[in-house]
CSV table of C-alpha atoms in Angstrom, one decimal:
chain,number,residue,atom,x,y,z
A,134,MET,CA,80.1,-104.4,111.8
A,135,THR,CA,77.2,-104.1,109.3
A,136,LYS,CA,75.7,-107.1,107.7
A,137,THR,CA,77.1,-106.0,104.3
A,138,SER,CA,80.7,-105.7,105.7
A,139,SER,CA,80.3,-109.1,107.4
A,140,LYS,CA,79.2,-110.7,104.2
A,141,ASN,CA,82.1,-109.1,102.3
A,142,THR,CA,84.6,-110.3,104.9
A,143,LEU,CA,83.3,-113.9,104.6
A,144,GLU,CA,83.4,-113.7,100.8
A,145,ARG,CA,87.0,-112.5,100.8
A,146,ALA,CA,88.0,-115.2,103.3
A,147,ARG,CA,86.5,-117.9,101.2
A,148,GLN,CA,88.2,-116.5,98.1
A,149,VAL,CA,91.6,-116.6,99.8
A,150,LEU,CA,91.1,-120.2,100.9
A,151,GLU,CA,89.8,-121.3,97.5
A,152,ILE,CA,92.7,-119.7,95.7
A,153,GLU,CA,95.3,-121.3,98.0
A,154,ALA,CA,93.5,-124.7,97.7
A,155,GLN,CA,93.5,-124.5,93.9
A,156,GLU,CA,97.2,-123.6,93.8
A,157,ILE,CA,98.0,-126.6,96.0
A,158,LEU,CA,95.9,-128.9,93.8
A,159,SER,CA,97.7,-127.5,90.7
A,160,LEU,CA,101.0,-128.2,92.4
A,161,ALA,CA,100.0,-131.8,93.1
A,162,ASN,CA,99.2,-132.4,89.5
A,163,ARG,CA,102.6,-131.1,88.4
A,164,LEU,CA,104.7,-133.4,90.6
A,165,ASP,CA,107.3,-135.4,88.6
A,166,ASP,CA,110.5,-137.4,89.0
A,167,HIS,CA,112.3,-134.3,90.3
A,168,PHE,CA,110.3,-134.7,93.5
A,169,VAL,CA,111.1,-138.5,93.7
A,170,ASN,CA,114.8,-137.7,93.2
A,171,ALA,CA,114.6,-135.1,96.0
A,172,VAL,CA,113.1,-137.6,98.4
A,173,GLN,CA,115.8,-140.1,97.6
A,174,LEU,CA,118.5,-137.5,98.0
A,175,ILE,CA,117.2,-136.7,101.5
A,176,LEU,CA,116.6,-140.3,102.4
A,177,HIS,CA,120.3,-141.3,101.6
A,178,CYS,CA,121.8,-138.2,103.2
A,179,ASP,CA,124.5,-139.2,105.6
A,180,GLY,CA,124.5,-135.7,107.2
A,181,ARG,CA,121.7,-133.3,108.1
A,182,VAL,CA,119.1,-131.5,106.1
A,183,VAL,CA,119.8,-127.8,106.3
A,184,VAL,CA,116.9,-125.5,105.4
A,185,SER,CA,117.4,-121.8,104.5
A,186,GLY,CA,115.3,-118.9,103.2
A,187,MET,CA,114.7,-115.2,103.7
A,188,GLY,CA,111.6,-113.4,104.9
A,189,LYS,CA,108.4,-115.4,104.5
A,190,SER,CA,110.4,-118.2,102.9
A,191,GLY,CA,112.5,-118.3,106.0
A,192,HIS,CA,109.5,-118.7,108.2
A,193,ILE,CA,108.4,-121.6,106.0
A,194,GLY,CA,111.9,-123.0,106.2
A,195,ARG,CA,111.9,-123.0,110.0
A,196,LYS,CA,108.7,-125.0,110.0
A,197,LEU,CA,110.1,-127.4,107.4
A,198,ALA,CA,113.3,-128.0,109.3
A,199,SER,CA,111.2,-128.7,112.5
A,200,THR,CA,109.0,-131.1,110.6
A,201,PHE,CA,112.0,-133.1,109.2
A,202,ALA,CA,113.6,-133.2,112.7
A,203,SER,CA,110.5,-134.5,114.4
A,204,THR,CA,109.9,-137.2,111.8
A,205,GLY,CA,113.3,-138.9,111.8
A,206,THR,CA,115.5,-136.7,109.6
A,207,PRO,CA,118.2,-134.7,111.4
A,208,SER,CA,117.6,-131.1,110.3
A,209,PHE,CA,118.1,-127.4,111.3
A,210,PHE,CA,117.4,-124.0,109.9
A,211,MET,CA,120.2,-121.7,108.8
A,212,HIS,CA,119.5,-118.0,108.4
A,213,PRO,CA,121.2,-117.0,105.0
A,214,ALA,CA,122.4,-113.6,106.3
A,215,GLU,CA,124.0,-115.2,109.4
A,216,ALA,CA,125.5,-117.9,107.1
A,217,SER,CA,127.7,-115.3,105.5
A,218,HIS,CA,129.1,-114.4,108.9
A,219,GLY,CA,130.2,-117.8,110.1
A,220,ASP,CA,127.2,-120.1,110.2
A,221,LEU,CA,128.3,-121.8,107.0
A,222,GLY,CA,130.7,-123.6,109.2
A,223,MET,CA,127.8,-125.8,110.3
A,224,ILE,CA,127.5,-127.3,106.8
A,225,THR,CA,129.5,-130.4,105.7
A,226,SER,CA,129.9,-132.2,102.5
A,227,ASN,CA,127.5,-134.9,103.8
A,228,ASP,CA,124.6,-132.5,104.1
A,229,VAL,CA,121.6,-131.6,101.9
A,230,VAL,CA,120.7,-128.0,101.7
A,231,ILE,CA,117.1,-126.9,100.9
A,232,PHE,CA,116.8,-123.3,99.6
A,233,LEU,CA,113.3,-121.7,99.6
A,234,SER,CA,112.7,-118.6,97.6
A,235,ASN,CA,109.6,-117.6,95.6
A,236,SER,CA,111.6,-115.5,93.1
A,237,GLY,CA,114.7,-117.7,93.1
A,238,LYS,CA,116.7,-114.4,93.1
A,239,SER,CA,117.3,-113.8,96.8
A,240,ASP,CA,120.7,-112.1,97.1
A,241,GLU,CA,121.4,-113.7,100.5
A,242,LEU,CA,120.9,-117.2,99.1
A,243,LEU,CA,122.8,-116.6,95.9
A,244,SER,CA,125.8,-115.2,97.8
A,245,ILE,CA,126.3,-118.4,99.8
A,246,LEU,CA,125.3,-120.8,97.1
A,247,PRO,CA,128.9,-121.0,95.5
A,248,VAL,CA,130.4,-121.7,98.9
A,249,ILE,CA,128.0,-124.5,99.7
A,250,LYS,CA,128.7,-126.1,96.3
A,251,ARG,CA,132.5,-125.9,97.1
A,252,ILE,CA,131.9,-127.6,100.4
A,253,GLY,CA,130.2,-130.4,98.5
A,254,ALA,CA,126.7,-130.3,100.0
A,255,LYS,CA,123.9,-131.2,97.7
A,256,ILE,CA,121.3,-128.4,97.0
A,257,ILE,CA,117.6,-128.7,96.5
A,258,SER,CA,115.8,-125.5,95.7
A,259,ILE,CA,112.0,-124.8,96.0
A,260,THR,CA,111.1,-121.7,94.0
A,261,GLY,CA,108.3,-120.2,92.0
A,262,ASN,CA,110.7,-119.4,89.1
A,263,THR,CA,112.1,-122.3,87.1
A,264,ASP,CA,114.3,-119.9,85.1
A,265,SER,CA,116.0,-118.4,88.2
A,266,GLU,CA,119.7,-118.7,88.9
A,267,LEU,CA,118.9,-120.6,92.1
A,268,ALA,CA,116.9,-123.1,90.2
A,269,ARG,CA,119.6,-123.6,87.6
A,270,GLU,CA,122.4,-124.0,90.1
A,271,SER,CA,120.7,-126.6,92.2
A,272,GLU,CA,121.1,-130.4,91.9
A,273,ILE,CA,117.3,-130.7,92.1
A,274,HIS,CA,114.8,-127.9,91.6
A,275,LEU,CA,111.2,-128.2,92.7
A,276,SER,CA,108.7,-125.8,91.3
A,277,ALA,CA,106.3,-124.1,93.7
A,278,HIS,CA,105.0,-121.8,91.0
A,279,VAL,CA,101.5,-120.3,91.5
A,280,SER,CA,99.3,-118.5,88.9
A,281,GLN,CA,98.1,-115.9,91.4
A,282,GLU,CA,98.5,-114.8,95.0
A,283,ALA,CA,95.5,-114.6,97.3
A,284,CYS,CA,96.5,-111.1,98.2
A,285,PRO,CA,94.3,-108.8,96.0
A,286,LEU,CA,97.3,-106.5,95.4
A,287,GLY,CA,99.4,-109.5,94.2
A,288,LEU,CA,102.2,-108.4,96.5
A,289,SER,CA,102.0,-110.3,99.8
A,290,PRO,CA,103.2,-113.9,99.6
A,291,THR,CA,100.1,-115.9,100.3
A,292,ALA,CA,99.4,-118.7,97.8
A,293,SER,CA,103.1,-118.9,97.0
A,294,SER,CA,104.1,-119.4,100.6
A,295,THR,CA,101.3,-121.9,101.2
A,296,ALA,CA,102.5,-123.8,98.1
A,297,SER,CA,106.1,-123.9,99.4
A,298,LEU,CA,104.9,-125.1,102.8
A,299,ALA,CA,102.7,-127.9,101.3
A,300,LEU,CA,105.5,-129.0,99.0
A,301,GLY,CA,107.9,-129.1,102.0
A,302,ASP,CA,105.5,-131.1,104.0
A,303,ALA,CA,105.0,-133.6,101.1
A,304,LEU,CA,108.8,-134.0,101.1
A,305,ALA,CA,109.0,-134.7,104.8
A,306,ILE,CA,106.1,-137.1,104.8
A,307,CYS,CA,107.4,-139.1,101.8
A,308,VAL,CA,110.8,-139.4,103.5
A,309,LEU,CA,109.0,-140.5,106.7
A,310,ASP,CA,107.1,-143.1,104.8
A,311,GLN,CA,110.3,-144.4,103.1
A,312,ARG,CA,112.0,-144.7,106.5
A,313,ALA,CA,109.0,-146.7,107.9
A,314,PHE,CA,108.9,-144.1,110.7
A,315,THR,CA,106.5,-145.3,113.5
A,316,ALA,CA,104.4,-143.6,116.1
A,317,GLU,CA,106.9,-144.8,118.7
A,318,ASP,CA,109.7,-143.1,116.8
A,319,PHE,CA,107.7,-139.9,116.7
A,320,ALA,CA,107.1,-140.2,120.5
A,321,ARG,CA,110.8,-140.4,121.2
A,322,SER,CA,111.3,-137.0,119.7
A,323,HIS,CA,108.3,-135.5,121.5
A,324,PRO,CA,108.7,-136.8,125.1
A,325,GLY,CA,107.5,-133.6,126.6
A,326,GLY,CA,104.2,-133.4,124.8
A,327,SER,CA,100.9,-135.3,125.3
A,328,LEU,CA,101.3,-136.8,121.8
A,329,GLY,CA,104.6,-138.4,122.8
A,330,LYS,CA,103.5,-139.4,126.2
A,331,ARG,CA,100.5,-141.3,124.8
A,332,GLN,CA,102.9,-143.4,122.7
A,333,VAL,CA,105.6,-144.2,125.3
A,334,VAL,CA,103.7,-144.2,128.7
A,335,ARG,CA,102.4,-147.6,129.6
A,336,VAL,CA,99.2,-148.2,131.6
A,337,LYS,CA,101.2,-149.5,134.5
A,338,ASP,CA,103.0,-146.2,134.7
A,339,ILE,CA,99.9,-144.3,135.7
A,340,MET,CA,97.5,-146.8,137.2
A,341,ARG,CA,96.8,-147.0,140.9
A,342,GLU,CA,98.3,-150.3,142.0
A,343,ILE,CA,96.4,-153.1,143.6
A,344,ASP,CA,96.6,-151.8,147.2
A,345,LYS,CA,95.0,-148.5,146.1
A,346,ALA,CA,92.7,-149.9,143.5
A,347,PRO,CA,89.1,-150.6,144.7
A,348,SER,CA,88.0,-154.2,144.6
A,349,ILE,CA,85.7,-156.5,146.6
A,350,LYS,CA,84.9,-160.2,146.4
A,351,GLU,CA,81.9,-161.7,144.6
A,352,ASP,CA,80.2,-162.7,147.9
A,353,ALA,CA,80.3,-159.1,149.1
A,354,LEU,CA,77.3,-156.9,149.8
A,355,LEU,CA,76.2,-153.6,148.4
A,356,SER,CA,77.3,-152.0,151.7
A,357,ASP,CA,80.8,-153.3,151.1
A,358,ALA,CA,80.8,-151.8,147.6
A,359,ILE,CA,79.7,-148.4,149.0
A,360,LEU,CA,82.5,-148.5,151.6
A,361,GLU,CA,85.2,-149.5,149.0
A,362,ILE,CA,84.1,-146.8,146.5
A,363,SER,CA,84.3,-144.2,149.3
A,364,LEU,CA,87.7,-145.3,150.6
A,365,LYS,CA,89.5,-145.6,147.2
A,366,GLY,CA,87.9,-142.5,145.6
A,367,LEU,CA,87.9,-143.7,142.0
A,368,GLY,CA,84.1,-143.7,141.5
A,369,PHE,CA,83.8,-147.4,141.1
A,370,THR,CA,85.0,-150.8,142.4
A,371,ALA,CA,86.0,-154.0,140.8
A,372,ILE,CA,84.3,-157.3,141.8
A,373,VAL,CA,86.8,-160.2,141.6
A,374,ASN,CA,86.5,-164.0,141.9
A,375,ALA,CA,88.6,-166.3,144.1
A,376,GLN,CA,91.4,-166.2,141.4
A,377,SER,CA,91.5,-162.3,141.6
A,378,GLU,CA,90.0,-162.1,138.1
A,379,PRO,CA,87.6,-159.2,137.6
A,380,THR,CA,84.1,-160.5,136.9
A,381,GLY,CA,82.2,-157.3,137.4
A,382,ILE,CA,82.3,-153.6,138.1
A,383,PHE,CA,80.0,-151.3,140.2
A,384,THR,CA,80.1,-147.5,139.8
A,385,ASP,CA,78.7,-144.4,141.5
A,386,GLY,CA,76.0,-144.3,138.9
A,387,ASP,CA,75.0,-147.9,139.6
A,388,LEU,CA,74.8,-147.0,143.3
A,389,ARG,CA,72.5,-144.1,142.7
A,390,ARG,CA,70.2,-146.2,140.6
A,391,GLN,CA,70.1,-148.9,143.3
A,392,LEU,CA,69.4,-146.4,146.1
A,393,SER,CA,66.5,-145.0,144.1
A,394,LYS,CA,65.0,-148.5,144.3
A,395,LYS,CA,65.2,-148.4,148.1
A,396,VAL,CA,67.2,-151.6,148.3
A,397,ASP,CA,68.6,-152.9,151.6
A,398,TYR,CA,72.3,-152.3,151.1
A,399,GLU,CA,73.1,-154.5,154.2
A,400,LYS,CA,71.5,-157.5,152.5
A,401,GLN,CA,71.8,-156.9,148.8
A,402,SER,CA,74.4,-159.1,147.1
A,403,ILE,CA,76.7,-157.2,144.9
A,404,LYS,CA,77.0,-160.1,142.5
A,405,GLU,CA,73.3,-159.8,141.6
A,406,ILE,CA,73.5,-156.1,140.6
A,407,MET,CA,77.1,-155.6,139.3
A,408,ASN,CA,77.8,-154.9,135.6
A,409,LYS,CA,79.2,-158.2,134.3
A,410,ASN,CA,82.1,-158.5,131.8
A,411,PRO,CA,83.8,-155.2,132.8
A,412,LYS,CA,86.1,-153.4,130.3
A,413,THR,CA,89.8,-154.2,131.2
A,414,ILE,CA,93.1,-153.3,129.7
A,415,PHE,CA,96.5,-155.0,130.1
A,416,ASP,CA,99.1,-153.2,132.3
A,417,ASP,CA,101.8,-153.4,129.6
A,418,GLN,CA,99.7,-151.6,126.9
A,419,ILE,CA,100.4,-148.1,125.9
A,420,ILE,CA,98.2,-145.4,127.4
A,421,ILE,CA,96.7,-144.4,124.0
A,422,ASP,CA,95.0,-147.8,123.9
A,423,ALA,CA,93.3,-147.1,127.2
A,424,ILE,CA,92.2,-143.6,126.1
A,425,ASN,CA,90.7,-145.1,122.9
A,426,LEU,CA,89.0,-147.8,124.8
A,427,MET,CA,87.5,-145.4,127.4
A,428,ASP,CA,86.4,-143.0,124.6
A,429,LEU,CA,84.8,-145.8,122.6
A,430,ASN,CA,82.8,-147.1,125.5
A,431,LYS,CA,82.0,-143.7,127.1
A,432,ILE,CA,83.5,-144.7,130.4
A,433,ASN,CA,85.5,-142.7,132.9
A,434,GLY,CA,87.5,-145.5,134.6
A,435,ILE,CA,88.9,-148.8,133.7
A,436,LEU,CA,90.3,-151.9,135.4
A,437,VAL,CA,93.9,-153.1,134.8
A,438,VAL,CA,94.8,-156.7,134.5
A,439,ASN,CA,98.1,-158.6,133.8
A,440,ARG,CA,98.4,-161.2,131.1
A,441,GLU,CA,97.0,-163.8,133.4
A,442,ASN,CA,93.8,-161.7,133.7
A,443,LYS,CA,94.4,-161.0,137.4
A,444,LEU,CA,93.5,-157.5,138.6
A,445,VAL,CA,96.6,-155.5,139.2
A,446,GLY,CA,95.3,-151.9,139.3
A,447,ALA,CA,92.8,-149.3,138.1
A,448,PHE,CA,92.6,-145.7,137.1
A,449,ASN,CA,90.1,-143.0,136.0
A,450,MET,CA,90.0,-139.9,133.9
A,451,HIS,CA,91.5,-137.8,136.6
A,452,ASP,CA,94.6,-140.0,136.6
A,453,LEU,CA,95.0,-139.4,132.9
A,454,PHE,CA,94.8,-135.6,133.4
A,455,LYS,CA,97.3,-135.8,136.2
A,456,ALA,CA,99.7,-137.7,134.0
A,457,LYS,CA,99.2,-135.1,131.3
A,458,VAL,CA,98.4,-137.6,128.6
A,459,ILE,CA,95.1,-135.9,127.7
């Protein structure tokens, strides 16, 4: 690729992004009570939110249904062509149906609209045409009108589909906010992903328990620390007092620094060279707290204590990888 063609490519890409960004900002400035009413309609829906659209609008609709479902609003996508062949049976009078169509003239949506109205479900439409039949026949219409597409031919849905996506996301997030949806709620619908695991897995679920966690007493020697680190394989050892409370930590890095000083590891007291006030975390905290603490302090391992501050375990970065929480 020549330097000129590369420059043209970047200019075109920036133009696309700028057009789409401008259209979303314009959309934000046009929000009104219709949007508020749509949020309230969804919030008080006793059934499900059913999303439908054809073509590019259908792809946006699938994403919107997924976003609603993952943020506390039961939702699914219904293909409008399949709806005419039996899938309308999935809709009840308690549901809210969201139609997406840039033109507002999609034959597949218009053909099922009267049936849905007879069923009694409420209809929200998101279109780029406020004068369309779909807009007029909906309980609530949200305008996703754009002044131009990012496509230089003005044919491929680009800015218009982005506007619909952004407006749908705004709906879902405002409903989430009204529901006081929490990170723990989100995790319950994402148990298989690392995002969910971080919110539901507790430190005690992945830590190495006390019999496998490295620890030595305060009166131990450097040689004892070397042996404990080697046996337990975590790359560090805790130093505990008579009450089993961690008062220090000694790591592989500390060991290398001490050996470079040519100390006598059979005589050197570990208490004199340990790192005092080690970072600890409670065993009943969620794992994301541990990840944040380790990241903040740039450490690869951490000691685990109970609410009485007694050492009950330890883990390192490898344990987090193994548990698939990072």
